[in-house]
Coordinates of C-alpha atoms in Angstrom, one line a residue:
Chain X
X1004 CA 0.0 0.0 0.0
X1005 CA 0.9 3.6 -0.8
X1006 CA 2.7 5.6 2.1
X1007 CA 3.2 2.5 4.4
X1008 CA 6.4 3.8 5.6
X1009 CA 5.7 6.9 5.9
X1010 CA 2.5 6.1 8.1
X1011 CA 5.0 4.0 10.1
X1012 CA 7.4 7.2 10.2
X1013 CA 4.4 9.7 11.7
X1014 CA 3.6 7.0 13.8
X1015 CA 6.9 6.8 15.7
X1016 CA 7.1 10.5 15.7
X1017 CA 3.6 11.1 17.1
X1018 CA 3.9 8.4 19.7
X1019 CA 2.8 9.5 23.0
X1020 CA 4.4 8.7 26.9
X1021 CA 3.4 6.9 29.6
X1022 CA 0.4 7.9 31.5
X1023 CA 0.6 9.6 35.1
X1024 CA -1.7 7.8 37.0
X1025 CA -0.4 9.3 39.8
X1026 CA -2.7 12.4 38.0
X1027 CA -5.2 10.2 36.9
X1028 CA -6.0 8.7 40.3
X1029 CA -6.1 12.4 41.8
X1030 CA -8.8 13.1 39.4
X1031 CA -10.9 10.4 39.9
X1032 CA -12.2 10.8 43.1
X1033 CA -13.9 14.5 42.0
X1034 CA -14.9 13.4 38.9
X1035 CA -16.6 10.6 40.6
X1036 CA -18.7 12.8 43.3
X1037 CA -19.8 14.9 40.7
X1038 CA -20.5 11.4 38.8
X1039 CA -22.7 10.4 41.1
X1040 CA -24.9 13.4 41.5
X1041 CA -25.3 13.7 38.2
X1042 CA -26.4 9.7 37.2
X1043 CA -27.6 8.7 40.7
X1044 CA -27.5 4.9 40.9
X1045 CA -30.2 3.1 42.6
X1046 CA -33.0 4.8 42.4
X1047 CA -34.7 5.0 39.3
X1048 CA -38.4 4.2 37.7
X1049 CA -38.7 2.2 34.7
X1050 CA -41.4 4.4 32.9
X1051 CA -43.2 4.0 29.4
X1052 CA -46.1 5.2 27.7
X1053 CA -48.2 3.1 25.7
X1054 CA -50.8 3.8 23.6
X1055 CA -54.2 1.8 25.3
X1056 CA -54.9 -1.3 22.8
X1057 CA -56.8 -4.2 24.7
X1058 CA -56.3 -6.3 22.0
X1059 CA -52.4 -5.7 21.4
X1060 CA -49.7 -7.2 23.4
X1061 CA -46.9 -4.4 23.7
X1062 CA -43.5 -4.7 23.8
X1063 CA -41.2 -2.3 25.6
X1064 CA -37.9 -1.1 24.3
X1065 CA -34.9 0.5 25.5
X1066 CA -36.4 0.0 29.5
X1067 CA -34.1 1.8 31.8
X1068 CA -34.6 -0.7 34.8
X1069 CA -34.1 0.3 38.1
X1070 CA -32.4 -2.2 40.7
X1071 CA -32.8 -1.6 44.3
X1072 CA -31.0 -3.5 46.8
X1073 CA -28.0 -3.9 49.5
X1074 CA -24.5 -4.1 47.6
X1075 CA -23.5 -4.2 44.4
X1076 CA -24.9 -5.6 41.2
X1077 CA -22.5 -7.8 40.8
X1078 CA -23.7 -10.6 38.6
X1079 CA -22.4 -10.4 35.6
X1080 CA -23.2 -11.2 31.9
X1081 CA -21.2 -11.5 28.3
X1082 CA -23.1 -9.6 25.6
X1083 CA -21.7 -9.8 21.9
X1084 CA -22.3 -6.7 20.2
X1085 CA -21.9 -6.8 16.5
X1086 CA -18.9 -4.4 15.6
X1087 CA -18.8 -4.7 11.6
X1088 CA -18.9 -7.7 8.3
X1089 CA -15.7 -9.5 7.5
X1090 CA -16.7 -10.3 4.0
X1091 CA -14.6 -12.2 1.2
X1092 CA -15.1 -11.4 -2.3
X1093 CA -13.8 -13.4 -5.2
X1094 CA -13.6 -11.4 -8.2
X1095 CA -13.2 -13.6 -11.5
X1096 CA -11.8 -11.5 -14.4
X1097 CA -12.0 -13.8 -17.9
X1098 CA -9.4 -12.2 -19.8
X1099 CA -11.3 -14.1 -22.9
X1100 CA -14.5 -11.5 -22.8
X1101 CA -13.0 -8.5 -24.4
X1102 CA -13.1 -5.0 -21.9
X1103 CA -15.2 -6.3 -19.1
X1104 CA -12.0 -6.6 -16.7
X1105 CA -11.8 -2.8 -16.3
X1106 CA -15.4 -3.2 -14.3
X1107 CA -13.8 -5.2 -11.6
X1108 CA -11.2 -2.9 -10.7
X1109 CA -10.5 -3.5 -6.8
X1110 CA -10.0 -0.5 -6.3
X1111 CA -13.2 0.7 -8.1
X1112 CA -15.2 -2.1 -6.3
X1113 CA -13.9 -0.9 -2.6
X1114 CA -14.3 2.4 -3.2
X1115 CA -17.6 1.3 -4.1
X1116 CA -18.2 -0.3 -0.7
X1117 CA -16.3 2.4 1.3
X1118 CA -19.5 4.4 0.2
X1119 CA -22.4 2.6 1.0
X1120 CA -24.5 3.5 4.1
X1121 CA -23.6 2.1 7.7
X1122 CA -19.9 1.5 6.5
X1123 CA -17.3 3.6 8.5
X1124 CA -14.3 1.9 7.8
X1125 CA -12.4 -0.4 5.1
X1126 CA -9.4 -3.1 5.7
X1127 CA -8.7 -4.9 2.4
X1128 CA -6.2 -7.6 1.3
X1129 CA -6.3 -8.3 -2.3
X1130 CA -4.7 -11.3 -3.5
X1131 CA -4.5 -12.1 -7.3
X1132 CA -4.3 -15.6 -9.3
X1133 CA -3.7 -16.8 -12.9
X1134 CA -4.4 -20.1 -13.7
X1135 CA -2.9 -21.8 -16.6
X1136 CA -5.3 -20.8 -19.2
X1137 CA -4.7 -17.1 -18.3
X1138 CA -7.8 -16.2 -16.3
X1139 CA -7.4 -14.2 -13.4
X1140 CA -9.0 -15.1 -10.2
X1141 CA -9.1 -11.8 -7.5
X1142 CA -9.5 -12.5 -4.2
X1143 CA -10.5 -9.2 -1.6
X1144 CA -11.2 -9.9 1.7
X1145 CA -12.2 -7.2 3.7
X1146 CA -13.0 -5.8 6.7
X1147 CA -16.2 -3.7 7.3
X1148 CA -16.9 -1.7 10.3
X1149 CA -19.9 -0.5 11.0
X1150 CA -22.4 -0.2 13.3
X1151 CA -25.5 -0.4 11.1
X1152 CA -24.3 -2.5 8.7
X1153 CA -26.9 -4.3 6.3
X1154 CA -24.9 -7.2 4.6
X1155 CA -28.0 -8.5 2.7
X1156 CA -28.2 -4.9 1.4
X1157 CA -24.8 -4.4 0.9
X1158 CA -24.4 -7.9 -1.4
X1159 CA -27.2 -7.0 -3.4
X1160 CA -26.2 -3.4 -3.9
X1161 CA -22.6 -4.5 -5.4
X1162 CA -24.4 -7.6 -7.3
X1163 CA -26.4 -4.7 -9.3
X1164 CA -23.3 -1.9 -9.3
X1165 CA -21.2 -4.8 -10.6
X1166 CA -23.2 -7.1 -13.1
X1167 CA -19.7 -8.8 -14.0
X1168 CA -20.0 -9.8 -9.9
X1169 CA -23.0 -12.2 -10.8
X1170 CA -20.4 -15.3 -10.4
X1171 CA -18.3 -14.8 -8.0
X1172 CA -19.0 -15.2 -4.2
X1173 CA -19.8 -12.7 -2.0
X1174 CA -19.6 -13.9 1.5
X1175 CA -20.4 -12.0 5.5
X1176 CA -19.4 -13.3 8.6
X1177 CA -20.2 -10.7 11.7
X1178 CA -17.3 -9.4 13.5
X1179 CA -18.7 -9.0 17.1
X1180 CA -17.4 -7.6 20.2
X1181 CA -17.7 -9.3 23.5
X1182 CA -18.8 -7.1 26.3
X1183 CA -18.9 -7.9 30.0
X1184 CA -21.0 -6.4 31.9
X1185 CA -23.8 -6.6 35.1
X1186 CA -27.0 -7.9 34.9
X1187 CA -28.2 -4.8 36.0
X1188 CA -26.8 -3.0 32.9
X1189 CA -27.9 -5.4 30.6
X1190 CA -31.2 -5.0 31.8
X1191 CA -31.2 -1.6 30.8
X1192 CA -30.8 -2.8 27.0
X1193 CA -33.7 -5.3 27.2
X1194 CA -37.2 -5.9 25.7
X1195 CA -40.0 -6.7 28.2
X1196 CA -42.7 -8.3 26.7
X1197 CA -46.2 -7.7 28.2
X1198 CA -49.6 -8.8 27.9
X1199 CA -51.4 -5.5 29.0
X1200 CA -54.8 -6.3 27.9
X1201 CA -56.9 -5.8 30.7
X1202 CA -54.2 -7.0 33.3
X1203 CA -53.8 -5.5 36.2
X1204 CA -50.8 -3.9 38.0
X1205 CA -50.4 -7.3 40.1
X1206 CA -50.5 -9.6 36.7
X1207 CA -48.5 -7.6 34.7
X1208 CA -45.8 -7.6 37.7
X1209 CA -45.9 -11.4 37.2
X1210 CA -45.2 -10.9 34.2
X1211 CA -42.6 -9.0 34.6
X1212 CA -41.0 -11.0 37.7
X1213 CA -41.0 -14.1 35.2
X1214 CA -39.2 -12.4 32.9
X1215 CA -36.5 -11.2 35.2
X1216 CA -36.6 -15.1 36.5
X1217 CA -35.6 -16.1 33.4
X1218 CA -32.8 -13.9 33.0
X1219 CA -31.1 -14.9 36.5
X1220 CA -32.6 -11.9 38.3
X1221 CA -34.5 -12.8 41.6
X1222 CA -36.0 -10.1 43.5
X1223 CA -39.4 -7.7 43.7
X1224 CA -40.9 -5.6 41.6
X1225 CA -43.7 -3.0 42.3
X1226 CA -45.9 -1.9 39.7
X1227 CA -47.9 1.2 39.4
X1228 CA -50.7 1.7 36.0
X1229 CA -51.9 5.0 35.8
X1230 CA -55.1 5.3 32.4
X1231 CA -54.9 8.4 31.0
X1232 CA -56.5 10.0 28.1
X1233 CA -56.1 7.3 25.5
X1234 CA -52.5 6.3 27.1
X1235 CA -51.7 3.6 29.8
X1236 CA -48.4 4.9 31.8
X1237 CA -46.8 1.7 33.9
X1238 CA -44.2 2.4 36.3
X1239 CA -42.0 -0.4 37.3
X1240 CA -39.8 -0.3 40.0
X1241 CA -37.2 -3.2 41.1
X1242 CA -35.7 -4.7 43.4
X1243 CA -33.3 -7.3 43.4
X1244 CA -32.1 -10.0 46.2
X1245 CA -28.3 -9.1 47.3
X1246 CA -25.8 -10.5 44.9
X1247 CA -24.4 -13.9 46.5
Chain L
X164 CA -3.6 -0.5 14.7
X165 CA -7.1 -0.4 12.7
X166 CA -8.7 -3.3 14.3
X167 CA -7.9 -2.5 17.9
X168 CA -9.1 1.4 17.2
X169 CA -12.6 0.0 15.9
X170 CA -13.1 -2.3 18.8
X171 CA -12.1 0.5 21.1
X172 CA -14.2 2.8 19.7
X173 CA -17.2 0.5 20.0
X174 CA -16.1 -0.9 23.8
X175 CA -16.4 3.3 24.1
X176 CA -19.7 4.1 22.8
X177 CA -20.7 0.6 25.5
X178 CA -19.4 1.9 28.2
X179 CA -21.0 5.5 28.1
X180 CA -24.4 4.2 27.5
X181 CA -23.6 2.0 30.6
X182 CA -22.2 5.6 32.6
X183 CA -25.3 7.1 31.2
X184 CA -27.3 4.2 32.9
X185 CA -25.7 4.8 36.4
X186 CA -23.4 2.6 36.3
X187 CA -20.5 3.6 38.1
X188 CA -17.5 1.0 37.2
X189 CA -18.3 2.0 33.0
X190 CA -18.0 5.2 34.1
X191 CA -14.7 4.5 35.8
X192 CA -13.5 2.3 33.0
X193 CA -14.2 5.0 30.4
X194 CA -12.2 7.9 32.4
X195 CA -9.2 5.6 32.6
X196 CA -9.2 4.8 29.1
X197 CA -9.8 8.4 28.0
X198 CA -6.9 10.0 30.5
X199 CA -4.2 8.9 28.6
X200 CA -5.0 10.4 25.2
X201 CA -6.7 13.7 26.5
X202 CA -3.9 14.3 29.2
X203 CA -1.0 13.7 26.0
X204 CA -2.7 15.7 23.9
X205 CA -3.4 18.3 26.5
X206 CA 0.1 18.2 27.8
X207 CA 2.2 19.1 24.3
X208 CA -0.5 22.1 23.5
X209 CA -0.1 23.4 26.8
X210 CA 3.5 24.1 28.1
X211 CA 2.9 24.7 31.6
X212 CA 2.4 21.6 33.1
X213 CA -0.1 23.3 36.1
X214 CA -2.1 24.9 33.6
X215 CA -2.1 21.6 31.5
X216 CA -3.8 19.4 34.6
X217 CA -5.8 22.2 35.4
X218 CA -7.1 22.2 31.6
X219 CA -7.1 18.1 31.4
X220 CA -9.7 18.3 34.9
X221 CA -11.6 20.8 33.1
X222 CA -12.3 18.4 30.2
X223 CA -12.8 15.9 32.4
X224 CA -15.5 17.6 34.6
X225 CA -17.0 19.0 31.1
X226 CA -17.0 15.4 29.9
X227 CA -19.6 13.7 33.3
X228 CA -21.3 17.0 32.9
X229 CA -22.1 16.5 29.3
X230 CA -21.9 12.6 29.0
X231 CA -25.9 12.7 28.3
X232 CA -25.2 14.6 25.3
X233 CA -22.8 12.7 23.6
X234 CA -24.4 11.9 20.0
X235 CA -22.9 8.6 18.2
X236 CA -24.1 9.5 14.7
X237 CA -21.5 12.6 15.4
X238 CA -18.5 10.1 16.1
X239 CA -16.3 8.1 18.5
X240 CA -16.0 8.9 22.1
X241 CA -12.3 9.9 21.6
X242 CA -13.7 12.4 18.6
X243 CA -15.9 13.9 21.4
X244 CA -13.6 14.4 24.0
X245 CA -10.4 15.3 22.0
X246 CA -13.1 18.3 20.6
X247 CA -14.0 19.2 24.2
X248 CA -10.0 19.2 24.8
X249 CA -9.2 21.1 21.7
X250 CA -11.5 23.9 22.8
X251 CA -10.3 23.9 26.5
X252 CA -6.8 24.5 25.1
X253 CA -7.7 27.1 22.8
X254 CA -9.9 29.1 25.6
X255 CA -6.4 28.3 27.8
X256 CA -4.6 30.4 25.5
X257 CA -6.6 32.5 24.9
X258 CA -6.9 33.6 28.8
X259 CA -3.1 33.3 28.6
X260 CA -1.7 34.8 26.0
X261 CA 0.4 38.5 26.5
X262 CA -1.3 40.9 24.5
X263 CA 1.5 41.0 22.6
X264 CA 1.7 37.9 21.5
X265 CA 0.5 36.6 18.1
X266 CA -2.5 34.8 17.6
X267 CA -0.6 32.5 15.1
X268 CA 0.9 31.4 18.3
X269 CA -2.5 29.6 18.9
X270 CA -2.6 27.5 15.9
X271 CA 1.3 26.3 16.7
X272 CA 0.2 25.8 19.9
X273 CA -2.4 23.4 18.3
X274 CA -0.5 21.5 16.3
X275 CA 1.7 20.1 19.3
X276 CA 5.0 22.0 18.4
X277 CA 6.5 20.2 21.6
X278 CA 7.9 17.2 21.2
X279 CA 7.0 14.1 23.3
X280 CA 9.4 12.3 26.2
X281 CA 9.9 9.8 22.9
X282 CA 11.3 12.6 20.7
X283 CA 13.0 14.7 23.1
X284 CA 16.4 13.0 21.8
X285 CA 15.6 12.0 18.5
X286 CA 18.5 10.0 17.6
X287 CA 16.9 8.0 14.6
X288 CA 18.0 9.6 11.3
X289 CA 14.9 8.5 9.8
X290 CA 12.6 10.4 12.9
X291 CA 14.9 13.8 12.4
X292 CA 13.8 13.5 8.7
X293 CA 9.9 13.1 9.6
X294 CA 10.9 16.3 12.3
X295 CA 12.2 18.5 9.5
X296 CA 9.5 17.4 7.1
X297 CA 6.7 18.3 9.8
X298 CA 8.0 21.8 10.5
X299 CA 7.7 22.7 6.7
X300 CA 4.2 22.0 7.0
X301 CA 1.1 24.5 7.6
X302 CA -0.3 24.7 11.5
X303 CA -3.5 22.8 10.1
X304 CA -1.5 20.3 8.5
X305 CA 0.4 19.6 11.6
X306 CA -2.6 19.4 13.8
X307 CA -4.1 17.3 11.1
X308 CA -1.5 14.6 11.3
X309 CA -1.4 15.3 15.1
X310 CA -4.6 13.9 15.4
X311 CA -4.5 11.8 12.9
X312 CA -1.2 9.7 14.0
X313 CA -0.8 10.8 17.8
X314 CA -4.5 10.7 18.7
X315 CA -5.4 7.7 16.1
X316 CA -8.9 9.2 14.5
X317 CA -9.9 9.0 11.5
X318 CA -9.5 11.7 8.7
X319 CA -13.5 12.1 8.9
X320 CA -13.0 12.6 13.0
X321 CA -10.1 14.7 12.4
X322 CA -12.7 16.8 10.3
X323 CA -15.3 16.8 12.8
X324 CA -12.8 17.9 16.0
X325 CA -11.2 20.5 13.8
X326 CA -14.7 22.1 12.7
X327 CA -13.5 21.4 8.9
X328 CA -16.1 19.4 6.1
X329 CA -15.1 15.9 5.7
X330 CA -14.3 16.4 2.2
X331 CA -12.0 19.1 2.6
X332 CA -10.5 17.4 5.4
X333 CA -9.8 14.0 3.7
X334 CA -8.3 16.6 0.5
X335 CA -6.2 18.1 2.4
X336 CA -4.4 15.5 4.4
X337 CA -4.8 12.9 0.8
X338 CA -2.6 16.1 -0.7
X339 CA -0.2 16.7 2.7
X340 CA 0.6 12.9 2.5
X341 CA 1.3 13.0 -1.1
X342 CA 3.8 16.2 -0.7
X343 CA 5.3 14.7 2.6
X344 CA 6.1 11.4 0.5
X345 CA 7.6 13.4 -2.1
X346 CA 9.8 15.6 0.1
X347 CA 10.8 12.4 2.4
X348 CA 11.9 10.7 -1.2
X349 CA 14.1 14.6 -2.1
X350 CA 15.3 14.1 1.6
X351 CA 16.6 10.5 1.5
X352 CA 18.3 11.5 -2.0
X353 CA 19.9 14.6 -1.0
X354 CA 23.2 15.0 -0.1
X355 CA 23.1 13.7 4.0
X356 CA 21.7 14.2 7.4
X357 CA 21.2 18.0 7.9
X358 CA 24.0 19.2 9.6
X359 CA 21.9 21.6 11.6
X360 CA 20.7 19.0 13.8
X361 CA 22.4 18.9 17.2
X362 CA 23.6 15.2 18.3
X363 CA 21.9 14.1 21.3
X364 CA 23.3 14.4 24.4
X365 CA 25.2 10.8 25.5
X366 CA 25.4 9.3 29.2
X367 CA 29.2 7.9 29.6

């Protein structure tokens, strides 16, 4: 690749020193107090509106659940979170079909890619071979990153971009991320599924308690409904057990 | 270096939803991953080293302050914070600086015209090359390839912290690169080292 050593050159030069964490520890304790009055921990409702259907089961999304309770949340959980595609692209050039090699450009087909929506970053390897009649085999595999990425949508986009594409393979994997995290956290990211029709505040804590149940959280939970006009408002508050 | 910024970027954008959710040890996490880059950069834009803690807590408190508002559609973390840094330094100077002083101090300033503890005593040939080479270049430029190399963002972050379009951002440092790799080819032609650099000091 262009400018390799270069890059390599402003890297050295730009690399930065060790970190005083002498200073870093000195700051941590303020930054924490004012941490903690501004995202206090413990004490928080769950609360959604919903519009009033007794026929519909509703689902919540993004529930910021609150957990009550003695010590820490400590129980923890592994989350993958999908980071980006790592994709592998064979590109077949037949040198025997007069001018259609200059369509399969790698360059012109990453560039293509480099574009599309949800893609903020490109890694490619090319690799190229000849086999004894003369035709040219081009391998890319590449690295997508993305947080949004579509790779249904992002096959069939460079299928009708590049007609020539129709035969080779286009293959996605998902590059995920592994995060670690508490319960209590990843709580905060789940979807409660709840029968509301005509339930009442004690069966649709059941509900809820189930569900928590099932994901290894054992505890209380008090429910409030409050009907509006047209809109049922349930507040969910939760506690859990002490962490063992 | 690509793969590790990506997945550091996304372990980023987990851990402030997480802070944003209360949780305290994200929050804790985050801070110690972010000192190290805002404190460097910080600490070559501002020479005084009190003034440069007192700047690096300022970002700091501006960061829990503000951690509600970070947007992701905007950026990384490190985009956001190194922007917050960028503008405490430039209100540090501005408090700072003599009245007589120029106000193309402040875009030297920006760039990182100080060297780091690792180039203090450049004794690579090739790293007093990249040295001369970098001083030729424009403030922007330099600040462009500050962040780009020293902070590790990405030309459209580098855009976004220094209030520039993507486009022109990615033209500019696509053309700086090209005339850097030109000039380092002139350089390794020409006739030697530059007899204007001093040897480093040795320890007998």
């Amino acid at each position: 690749m262009r400018h390799d050593r270069l890059n390599r050159l402003l890297d050295a030069w730009h690399e930065g020193g060790p970190v005083d964490t002498g200073r870093r520890a000195d700051l941590e304790a303020g930054l924490l107090e004012q941490y903690r009055k501004n995202h206090p921990r413990n004490r928080r409702w769950l609360m959604f509106l919903n519009p009033w259907n007794r026929a519909a089961r509703f689902a919540v999304a993004g529930l910021a659940v609150a957990l009550l309770g003695v010590g820490a949340c400590s129980t923890e959980t592994t989350t993958e979170i999908e980071a980006g595609q790592q994709a592998h692209i064979s590109l077949r050039l037949d040198t025997s079909v007069p001018d259609k090699a200059g369509e399969l450009d790698p360059r012109v087909v990453t560039d293509f890619i480099a574009a599309q929506p949800g893609v903020d970053e490109l890694n490619v390897n090319v690799r190229e071979m000849i086999d004894d009649a003369g035709a040219v085999t081009t391998d890319l595999g590449l690295v997508i990153w993305g947080g949004n990425l579509d790779a249904d949508a992002l096959a069939a986009a460079l299928r009708e971009r590049f007609p020539s594409l129709g035969a080779s393979d286009i293959s996605f994997e998902p590059l995920t991320a592994t995060v670690t995290e508490s319960l209590f956290d990843k709580l905060g990211r789940e979807v409660f599924h709840v029968e509301a029709d005509g339930a009442s505040a004690e069966e649709i804590r059941a509900q809820i308690l189930e569900q928590l149940a099932a994901q290894g959280v054992e505890g209380d939970a008090q429910v409030e409904v409050i009907d509006g006009d047209g809109t049922r408002e349930i507040r969910v508050m939760i506690e859990q057990d002490d962490a063992k | 270096m690509d793969l590790r910024r990506n997945l550091r970027d996304q372990r980023h954008r987990v851990l402030l939803a997480l802070a944003r959710r209360g949780n305290e040890d994200a929050f804790r996490r985050l801070y110690r991953e972010l000192f190290g880059p805002v404190s460097a950069y910080v600490g070559r834009r501002v020479p005084n080293r009190e003034d440069a803690e007192d700047v690096t807590a300022l970002v700091f408190s501006r960061f829990v302050h503000r951690l509600d508002g970070y947007d992701a559609d905007r950026g990384s973390v490190m985009t956001w914070v190194l922007t917050m840094a960028r503008t405490a330094v430039i209100d540090q100077h501005r408090r700072r600086r003599p009245a007589a002083e120029p106000v193309d101090e402040l875009a030297d300033r920006l760039a990182g015209p100080g060297p780091g503890p690792l180039q203090e005593c450049v004794r690579d040939e090739d790293l007093r090359r990249v040295r001369r080479l970098l001083e030729r270049q424009p403030d922007d430029i330099r600040e462009m390839f500050a962040l780009r190399f020293e902070q590790g963002l990405r030309v459209h972050e580098v855009a976004e912290v220094m209030g520039l379009s993507p486009d022109a951002a990615k033209q500019r440092f696509a053309r700086a690169l090209r005339r850097l790799q030109l000039e380092l080819k002139d350089e390794e032609r020409g006739p030697g080292p530059n007899k204007g650099d001093a040897p480093c000091a040795t320890i007998d």
